[in-house]
Coordinates of C-alpha atoms in Angstrom, one line a residue:
X185 CA 78.1 -28.2 -41.0
X186 CA 76.9 -31.8 -40.5
X187 CA 75.1 -32.4 -37.2
X188 CA 76.7 -35.4 -35.4
X189 CA 74.4 -37.8 -33.6
X190 CA 74.5 -41.3 -32.4
X191 CA 71.4 -42.5 -34.2
X192 CA 70.2 -46.1 -33.5
X193 CA 73.7 -47.6 -33.3
X194 CA 72.5 -51.1 -32.6
X195 CA 75.2 -53.2 -34.2
X196 CA 74.8 -56.9 -35.1
X197 CA 77.8 -58.7 -36.4
X198 CA 79.9 -55.7 -35.3
X199 CA 78.7 -53.5 -38.1
X200 CA 76.5 -50.4 -38.1
X201 CA 76.0 -46.9 -39.2
X202 CA 77.8 -43.8 -37.9
X203 CA 77.1 -40.2 -38.3
X204 CA 80.1 -38.0 -39.3
X205 CA 82.2 -36.3 -36.8
X206 CA 82.5 -32.6 -37.6
X207 CA 83.0 -29.7 -35.2
X208 CA 79.6 -28.6 -34.3
X209 CA 78.0 -29.2 -30.9
X210 CA 74.3 -29.1 -31.7
X211 CA 72.5 -31.0 -29.0
X212 CA 69.3 -31.2 -30.9
X213 CA 87.1 -69.4 -41.3
X214 CA 89.1 -71.7 -40.5
X215 CA 92.7 -71.5 -41.6
X216 CA 94.6 -74.7 -40.7
X217 CA 98.1 -73.5 -41.5
X218 CA 100.3 -71.7 -39.0
X219 CA 103.8 -70.5 -38.6
X220 CA 106.2 -70.9 -35.8
X221 CA 109.1 -68.8 -34.6
X222 CA 110.4 -66.6 -37.4
X223 CA 113.7 -64.9 -36.8
X224 CA 113.9 -63.5 -40.3
X225 CA 111.3 -60.7 -39.8
X226 CA 112.5 -57.4 -38.5
X227 CA 111.4 -56.6 -35.0
X228 CA 108.0 -54.9 -34.9
X229 CA 107.9 -51.7 -33.2
X230 CA 104.4 -51.7 -31.6
X231 CA 106.0 -49.8 -28.8
X232 CA 105.8 -46.4 -27.3
X233 CA 108.6 -44.0 -28.3
X234 CA 111.8 -44.8 -26.4
X235 CA 111.2 -48.5 -26.1
X236 CA 113.6 -50.9 -27.6
X237 CA 111.8 -52.6 -30.4
X238 CA 114.5 -54.9 -31.6
X239 CA 113.9 -58.6 -31.6
X240 CA 116.7 -61.0 -30.5
X241 CA 117.6 -63.4 -33.2
X242 CA 116.8 -61.1 -36.1
X243 CA 120.5 -61.3 -37.1
X244 CA 120.1 -65.0 -38.0
X245 CA 121.2 -66.3 -34.6
X246 CA 119.1 -68.6 -32.5
X247 CA 116.6 -66.4 -30.6
X248 CA 117.0 -66.3 -26.8
X249 CA 113.6 -64.7 -26.4
X250 CA 110.5 -66.4 -27.7
X251 CA 109.0 -64.5 -30.6
X252 CA 106.2 -66.4 -32.4
X253 CA 104.3 -64.9 -35.3
X254 CA 101.2 -66.5 -36.8
X255 CA 100.8 -66.1 -40.5
X256 CA 98.2 -68.9 -40.7
X257 CA 98.8 -69.8 -44.4
X258 CA 96.1 -71.6 -46.2
X259 CA 92.7 -71.1 -47.6
X260 CA 90.1 -69.6 -45.3
X261 CA 86.5 -70.5 -45.7
X262 CA 83.7 -68.2 -46.8
X263 CA 82.1 -66.8 -43.7
X264 CA 78.3 -67.1 -43.6
X265 CA 75.6 -65.4 -41.7
X266 CA 73.4 -62.3 -42.0
X267 CA 74.3 -58.9 -40.5
X268 CA 71.3 -56.9 -39.6
X269 CA 71.2 -53.3 -38.4
X270 CA 68.2 -52.3 -36.3
X271 CA 67.4 -48.8 -35.2
X272 CA 65.1 -48.3 -32.3
X273 CA 62.2 -45.9 -32.7
X274 CA 63.5 -42.5 -31.6
X275 CA 61.7 -40.9 -28.7
X276 CA 60.1 -37.5 -29.2
X277 CA 62.5 -34.6 -29.4
X278 CA 63.0 -32.7 -26.1
X279 CA 62.0 -29.4 -27.6
X280 CA 65.4 -27.8 -26.9
X281 CA 66.0 -24.2 -28.1
X282 CA 68.7 -23.5 -30.7
X283 CA 72.1 -23.3 -29.2
X284 CA 72.4 -19.6 -29.8
X285 CA 69.2 -19.0 -27.8
X286 CA 70.4 -20.8 -24.7
X287 CA 71.4 -18.9 -21.6
X288 CA 75.1 -19.3 -20.8
X289 CA 75.7 -20.6 -17.3
X290 CA 79.3 -20.4 -16.0
X291 CA 80.1 -23.4 -13.7
X292 CA 83.0 -22.7 -11.4
X293 CA 81.8 -24.3 -8.1
X294 CA 81.8 -28.0 -7.2
X295 CA 78.4 -29.7 -7.1
X296 CA 77.6 -30.8 -3.6
X297 CA 73.8 -31.0 -3.7
X298 CA 71.5 -32.8 -6.2
X299 CA 71.4 -30.7 -9.3
X300 CA 69.7 -30.8 -12.7
X301 CA 71.0 -29.3 -15.9
X302 CA 68.5 -28.7 -18.8
X303 CA 68.9 -27.9 -22.5
X304 CA 67.5 -24.4 -21.9
X305 CA 71.0 -23.5 -20.8
X306 CA 74.5 -23.8 -22.2
X307 CA 76.8 -24.9 -19.3
X308 CA 80.5 -23.8 -19.5
X309 CA 83.0 -25.4 -17.1
X310 CA 85.5 -22.8 -16.0
X311 CA 87.3 -25.0 -13.5
X312 CA 87.7 -28.7 -12.6
X313 CA 84.2 -29.5 -11.3
X314 CA 83.9 -32.2 -8.6
X315 CA 80.5 -33.8 -8.2
X316 CA 79.7 -35.3 -4.8
X317 CA 75.9 -35.5 -5.3
X318 CA 73.6 -36.5 -8.1
X319 CA 74.0 -34.5 -11.3
X320 CA 71.1 -35.1 -13.7
X321 CA 71.7 -33.9 -17.3
X322 CA 68.6 -33.8 -19.4
X323 CA 68.4 -34.7 -23.1
X324 CA 69.8 -32.2 -25.6
X325 CA 71.9 -30.5 -23.0
X326 CA 75.3 -29.1 -24.1
X327 CA 78.2 -28.8 -21.7
X328 CA 81.4 -27.0 -22.8
X329 CA 84.8 -27.2 -21.1
X330 CA 87.0 -24.1 -21.2
X331 CA 90.7 -24.4 -22.0
X332 CA 92.8 -26.4 -19.6
X333 CA 92.2 -29.2 -17.2
X334 CA 88.6 -28.3 -16.7
X335 CA 87.0 -31.7 -16.4
X336 CA 83.7 -32.9 -14.9
X337 CA 84.8 -35.3 -12.1
X338 CA 82.2 -37.5 -10.5
X339 CA 83.6 -38.6 -7.2
X340 CA 82.8 -41.9 -5.4
X341 CA 80.1 -40.1 -3.4
X342 CA 78.5 -38.6 -6.5
X343 CA 76.6 -39.9 -9.5
X344 CA 76.1 -38.6 -13.1
X345 CA 72.7 -39.3 -14.6
X346 CA 73.1 -38.2 -18.3
X347 CA 70.5 -39.9 -20.4
X348 CA 70.0 -38.4 -23.8
X349 CA 68.0 -39.7 -26.7
X350 CA 68.8 -40.6 -30.3
X351 CA 67.4 -37.3 -31.5
X352 CA 68.6 -35.2 -28.5
X353 CA 72.0 -36.6 -27.4
X354 CA 73.9 -34.9 -24.5
X355 CA 77.1 -33.3 -25.7
X356 CA 80.3 -32.6 -23.7
X357 CA 82.6 -30.5 -25.9
X358 CA 85.1 -27.7 -26.1
X359 CA 84.2 -24.1 -25.4
X360 CA 86.4 -23.0 -28.3
X361 CA 84.6 -21.7 -31.4
X362 CA 83.2 -24.2 -33.9
X363 CA 85.8 -25.0 -36.5
X364 CA 88.5 -24.0 -34.1
X365 CA 88.4 -27.0 -31.8
X366 CA 91.2 -29.5 -31.2
X367 CA 92.1 -32.6 -29.2
X368 CA 93.0 -31.6 -25.6
X369 CA 90.9 -28.4 -25.5
X370 CA 89.5 -29.4 -22.1
X371 CA 89.7 -32.2 -19.5
X372 CA 86.8 -34.6 -20.3
X373 CA 84.5 -36.6 -18.1
X374 CA 85.7 -38.7 -15.2
X375 CA 83.6 -41.3 -13.3
X376 CA 85.0 -42.7 -10.0
X377 CA 83.6 -45.6 -8.0
X378 CA 84.4 -48.1 -5.2
X379 CA 84.5 -51.3 -7.3
X380 CA 87.7 -53.5 -7.0
X381 CA 91.0 -52.5 -8.5
X382 CA 94.2 -54.4 -8.2
X383 CA 96.6 -51.7 -7.1
X384 CA 98.3 -52.2 -3.6
X385 CA 95.9 -51.2 -0.9
X386 CA 92.9 -51.4 -3.2
X387 CA 92.5 -47.7 -3.8
X388 CA 94.3 -45.2 -5.9
X389 CA 94.1 -41.6 -7.2
X390 CA 93.0 -41.3 -10.8
X391 CA 95.7 -40.1 -13.2
X392 CA 95.3 -36.7 -14.8
X393 CA 94.3 -35.0 -11.6
X394 CA 96.3 -33.5 -8.8
X395 CA 97.8 -36.6 -6.9
X396 CA 97.0 -34.8 -3.6
X397 CA 93.4 -34.3 -4.4
X398 CA 91.5 -36.8 -2.1
X399 CA 88.3 -36.5 -4.2
X400 CA 90.2 -38.1 -7.1
X401 CA 90.4 -41.4 -5.2
X402 CA 88.7 -44.6 -6.5
X403 CA 88.6 -48.3 -5.8
X404 CA 87.2 -50.5 -3.0
X405 CA 85.1 -53.6 -2.5
X406 CA 81.7 -52.8 -4.0
X407 CA 81.7 -54.6 -7.3
X408 CA 78.3 -53.1 -8.2
X409 CA 79.0 -49.5 -7.4
X410 CA 76.7 -47.2 -9.5
X411 CA 78.6 -44.3 -11.0
X412 CA 75.5 -43.3 -12.9
X413 CA 74.2 -43.4 -16.5
X414 CA 75.7 -42.2 -19.7
X415 CA 73.3 -42.9 -22.6
X416 CA 73.2 -41.2 -25.9
X417 CA 76.2 -39.1 -24.9
X418 CA 79.0 -37.7 -27.0
X419 CA 82.3 -36.5 -25.6
X420 CA 84.7 -34.6 -27.9
X421 CA 88.0 -32.6 -28.0
X422 CA 89.0 -33.7 -24.5
X423 CA 92.0 -35.2 -22.8
X424 CA 94.2 -32.8 -21.0
X425 CA 97.9 -33.6 -20.7
X426 CA 99.5 -32.9 -17.2
X427 CA 102.8 -34.7 -17.9
X428 CA 104.2 -38.0 -19.2
X429 CA 101.9 -40.9 -18.4
X430 CA 99.6 -38.5 -16.5
X431 CA 96.7 -37.4 -18.7
X432 CA 93.0 -37.3 -18.8
X433 CA 91.1 -39.2 -21.5
X434 CA 87.9 -38.4 -23.3
X435 CA 86.1 -40.6 -20.8
X436 CA 88.0 -41.8 -17.7
X437 CA 86.4 -44.6 -15.6
X438 CA 88.0 -45.6 -12.3
X439 CA 86.5 -48.3 -10.2
X440 CA 83.0 -48.1 -11.5
X441 CA 80.8 -51.1 -10.8
X442 CA 78.3 -53.3 -12.7
X443 CA 75.3 -51.1 -11.9
X444 CA 76.8 -48.3 -14.0
X445 CA 75.1 -47.9 -17.4
X446 CA 77.3 -46.9 -20.4
X447 CA 75.3 -47.3 -23.5
X448 CA 75.3 -45.4 -26.9
X449 CA 78.5 -43.4 -26.0
X450 CA 80.6 -41.7 -28.6
X451 CA 84.1 -40.2 -27.9
X452 CA 85.8 -38.2 -30.7
X453 CA 89.0 -36.2 -31.1
X454 CA 90.6 -37.1 -27.8
X455 CA 94.2 -36.1 -27.0
X456 CA 95.0 -39.4 -25.3
X457 CA 92.8 -42.4 -25.0
X458 CA 89.1 -42.4 -26.0
X459 CA 87.9 -44.4 -23.1
X460 CA 90.0 -45.9 -20.3
X461 CA 88.9 -48.3 -17.6
X462 CA 91.0 -48.4 -14.5
X463 CA 89.7 -51.5 -12.8
X464 CA 86.1 -52.0 -11.9
X465 CA 83.3 -54.1 -13.5
X466 CA 81.3 -51.6 -15.5
X467 CA 80.1 -52.7 -18.9
X468 CA 80.0 -50.7 -22.1
X469 CA 77.6 -51.2 -25.0
X470 CA 77.0 -49.4 -28.3
X471 CA 80.2 -47.3 -28.4
X472 CA 81.9 -45.4 -31.2
X473 CA 85.5 -44.1 -30.5
X474 CA 87.1 -42.1 -33.3
X475 CA 90.2 -40.0 -34.0
X476 CA 92.0 -40.3 -30.7
X477 CA 95.7 -39.6 -30.1
X478 CA 96.6 -42.8 -28.3
X479 CA 94.3 -45.9 -27.8
X480 CA 90.6 -46.0 -28.6
X481 CA 89.9 -48.3 -25.7
X482 CA 92.4 -48.9 -22.8
X483 CA 91.8 -51.3 -19.9
X484 CA 94.0 -52.0 -16.8
X485 CA 94.2 -52.4 -13.0
X486 CA 91.9 -55.5 -12.9
X487 CA 89.1 -54.4 -15.2
X488 CA 86.7 -57.2 -15.6
X489 CA 83.7 -55.7 -17.5
X490 CA 82.2 -56.5 -20.9
X491 CA 82.2 -54.4 -24.0
X492 CA 79.8 -55.1 -26.8
X493 CA 78.9 -53.4 -30.1
X494 CA 82.0 -51.2 -30.5
X495 CA 83.4 -49.3 -33.5
X496 CA 87.0 -48.0 -33.1
X497 CA 88.5 -46.0 -36.0
X498 CA 92.0 -44.6 -36.0
X499 CA 93.3 -41.5 -37.7
X500 CA 97.1 -41.1 -38.3
X501 CA 97.7 -39.9 -34.7
X502 CA 96.5 -43.0 -32.9
X503 CA 98.5 -45.9 -31.4
X504 CA 96.2 -48.9 -30.9
X505 CA 92.5 -49.5 -31.0
X506 CA 92.8 -51.7 -27.9
X507 CA 95.6 -51.6 -25.3
X508 CA 95.0 -54.0 -22.4
X509 CA 97.2 -54.3 -19.3
X510 CA 96.9 -56.0 -16.0
X511 CA 99.2 -54.0 -13.7
X512 CA 102.5 -52.5 -14.8
X513 CA 104.3 -53.0 -11.5
X514 CA 102.9 -56.5 -10.8
X515 CA 101.8 -58.3 -13.9
X516 CA 100.3 -61.3 -12.1
X517 CA 98.4 -59.5 -9.4
X518 CA 94.8 -60.3 -8.9
X519 CA 92.0 -59.6 -9.6
X520 CA 93.5 -59.9 -13.0
X521 CA 92.2 -57.7 -15.9
X522 CA 89.8 -59.9 -17.9
X523 CA 88.0 -57.6 -20.4
X524 CA 85.5 -59.3 -22.7
X525 CA 84.9 -57.7 -26.1
X526 CA 82.2 -58.9 -28.5
X527 CA 80.9 -57.7 -31.8
X528 CA 83.4 -55.0 -32.7
X529 CA 84.9 -53.3 -35.8
X530 CA 88.5 -52.0 -35.7
X531 CA 89.7 -49.8 -38.5
X532 CA 93.3 -48.5 -38.8
X533 CA 94.7 -45.7 -40.8
X534 CA 96.5 -48.1 -43.1
X535 CA 99.8 -46.2 -43.6
X536 CA 100.3 -45.4 -39.9
X537 CA 102.5 -47.4 -37.5
X538 CA 99.5 -48.8 -35.6
X539 CA 98.4 -52.1 -34.1
X540 CA 94.8 -53.2 -33.6
X541 CA 95.4 -54.9 -30.2
X542 CA 98.3 -54.9 -27.8
X543 CA 97.6 -57.2 -24.9
X544 CA 100.3 -57.1 -22.3
X545 CA 101.5 -56.9 -18.7
X546 CA 99.7 -60.0 -17.6
X547 CA 96.2 -59.2 -18.9
X548 CA 93.8 -61.9 -19.8
X549 CA 91.2 -61.1 -22.4
X550 CA 88.5 -62.5 -24.7
X551 CA 87.9 -60.8 -28.0
X552 CA 85.2 -62.3 -30.2
X553 CA 83.3 -61.7 -33.4
X554 CA 85.4 -58.8 -34.5
X555 CA 86.6 -57.2 -37.8
X556 CA 90.1 -55.9 -38.0
X557 CA 91.4 -54.1 -41.0
X558 CA 93.8 -51.3 -42.0
X559 CA 96.8 -52.1 -39.9
X560 CA 99.3 -52.9 -42.7
X561 CA 102.3 -51.5 -41.0
X562 CA 102.1 -53.8 -37.9
X563 CA 100.9 -57.1 -36.7
X564 CA 97.2 -56.9 -36.1
X565 CA 97.5 -58.3 -32.6
X566 CA 100.5 -58.5 -30.2
X567 CA 100.5 -60.6 -27.1
X568 CA 103.3 -58.9 -25.3
X569 CA 105.3 -60.2 -22.3
X570 CA 105.6 -63.6 -20.7
X571 CA 102.8 -63.0 -18.2
X572 CA 100.3 -62.4 -21.0
X573 CA 101.7 -65.2 -23.2
X574 CA 101.1 -67.5 -20.3
X575 CA 97.5 -66.3 -20.2
X576 CA 97.1 -67.3 -23.9
X577 CA 98.7 -70.7 -23.2
X578 CA 96.2 -71.3 -20.3
X579 CA 93.3 -70.3 -22.5
X580 CA 92.4 -67.1 -20.5
X581 CA 93.5 -64.8 -23.3
X582 CA 91.9 -65.6 -26.6
X583 CA 90.8 -64.1 -29.9
X584 CA 88.0 -66.0 -31.7
X585 CA 85.7 -65.7 -34.7
X586 CA 87.5 -62.6 -35.8
X587 CA 88.3 -61.5 -39.4
X588 CA 91.8 -59.9 -39.8
X589 CA 92.7 -58.2 -43.0
X590 CA 95.7 -56.0 -44.0
X591 CA 98.2 -56.9 -41.3
X592 CA 101.9 -56.4 -41.8
X593 CA 103.4 -59.3 -43.9
X594 CA 100.3 -61.3 -43.1
X595 CA 101.5 -61.6 -39.5
X596 CA 98.2 -61.8 -37.8
X597 CA 99.2 -62.4 -34.2
X598 CA 102.6 -62.0 -32.5
X599 CA 103.5 -63.6 -29.2
X600 CA 106.5 -62.0 -27.6
X601 CA 107.9 -63.2 -24.2
X602 CA 110.0 -61.1 -21.9
X603 CA 113.7 -60.7 -22.9
X604 CA 115.6 -63.9 -22.3
X605 CA 112.4 -66.0 -21.7
X606 CA 111.4 -68.8 -24.1
X607 CA 107.8 -69.1 -23.1
X608 CA 105.8 -69.6 -26.3
X609 CA 102.6 -71.2 -27.5
X610 CA 103.2 -74.7 -28.8
X611 CA 102.2 -75.9 -32.3
X612 CA 98.8 -77.1 -31.1
X613 CA 97.9 -73.8 -29.6
X614 CA 99.1 -71.9 -32.7
X615 CA 97.0 -74.2 -34.9
X616 CA 94.0 -73.6 -32.6
X617 CA 94.3 -69.8 -32.9
X618 CA 94.5 -70.1 -36.7
X619 CA 91.5 -72.3 -36.8
X620 CA 89.5 -70.1 -34.4
X621 CA 89.7 -67.0 -36.7
X622 CA 89.3 -65.9 -40.3
X623 CA 92.7 -64.5 -41.3
X624 CA 93.0 -62.9 -44.7
X625 CA 89.3 -62.7 -45.3
X626 CA 88.2 -59.4 -46.7
X627 CA 85.3 -58.1 -44.6
X628 CA 84.3 -55.9 -47.6
X629 CA 83.8 -52.7 -45.5
X630 CA 83.0 -49.7 -47.7
X631 CA 85.8 -47.3 -48.7
X632 CA 84.3 -44.8 -46.4
X633 CA 85.2 -46.9 -43.3
X634 CA 88.4 -44.8 -43.2
X635 CA 86.6 -41.5 -43.9
X636 CA 87.2 -39.4 -40.8
X637 CA 84.4 -36.9 -41.5
X638 CA 81.6 -39.2 -42.7
X639 CA 82.5 -42.8 -42.1
X640 CA 80.4 -45.7 -43.2
X641 CA 81.0 -49.2 -41.8
X642 CA 78.0 -51.0 -43.3
X643 CA 79.2 -53.7 -45.7
X644 CA 77.3 -54.4 -48.9
X645 CA 75.1 -57.3 -49.5
X646 CA 77.0 -60.5 -50.1
X647 CA 79.9 -59.6 -47.8
X648 CA 81.2 -62.3 -45.4

């Protein structure tokens, strides 16, 4: 069994190494062409089941809804530059005992006083655990969640200080036997803070928990609220489903502020999203999100943080590598969601009905210096709904310096207004988007970039 570790994942030019994800929990250029409205293409799905994916005008009539698809025909330049992977010197190992030699500690009570968990023990969550004090988790510690909605929930009055090392990461995983673990085995990790969110009243109860549970509340006015530290942490086999649109993710982050540290984080095998930000200003760096059931990264409710050095890999179950919303019930409410994503690699499952990006419901966004490949059944990016198309027109939603390869019918980006609305990017904006990116350029990722067990994202010498 291959030991999974996040080893020196410092990615430059959005590329880096990744250790395979098994089932053990050892803790030890410029393209100047562009296309306009195309009513001959069948309507993309890109939707969740039950949504109407038809596109007005596909019968040859004049469309009453703006639907612009960029194919950006032409010759793209050869991208230049050097990609370098640097690995920090690993700190000394923590000297943790073998997993079989650790003392099992059943955790059934909430944490109301400052507590430290060490790698001498194996901690098993037998209930949803609410943390209202400081929980410190030492390097190499393994925490297992038993079956059901047994999540570790850090409330607005608590803090999680989980700082592992490259050689001794902290692992949150399933309590099921190795080789018998599956997505949704347990609830996952939830961090809640008092940073701004854009729901009415400024506070909300996090989805996936009992709506009547006051300790599940998040949101406020403290943009710097510190939810703690997750560093060299792996979360796997999580994401409990309570009901439709009410589920826990691998890592759920509600209203956490800019003092929160999320660095060298891996989420694998989640039932729903890998990581979802509900508002707040927390930043995420050096993240690997693989084999999730819905979206690798999801942002909404006014999230305005930054994400840098990200790898998102889909298997056949997933939906999108990024889904970004503002607010479903009020698409133009402020503070508007404005995620910034830099230096990222997005790999689809090729034969699956997936999109790389779906940016909708009024979100703004900035995605830069990325690689997108393996989404041959859909457009790579869909700007969905009038409110988000307007953000693109204003320049507050952009994709730049990004290589896109293997998108459906070479439709790199699709702008779709609300039904009956004709809002659309003009020719100048379409040309600008084409010229700002490298469409049809092969990033030359290794074949193992789609390998689910031992992926490799490092391109060979001479790649763009």
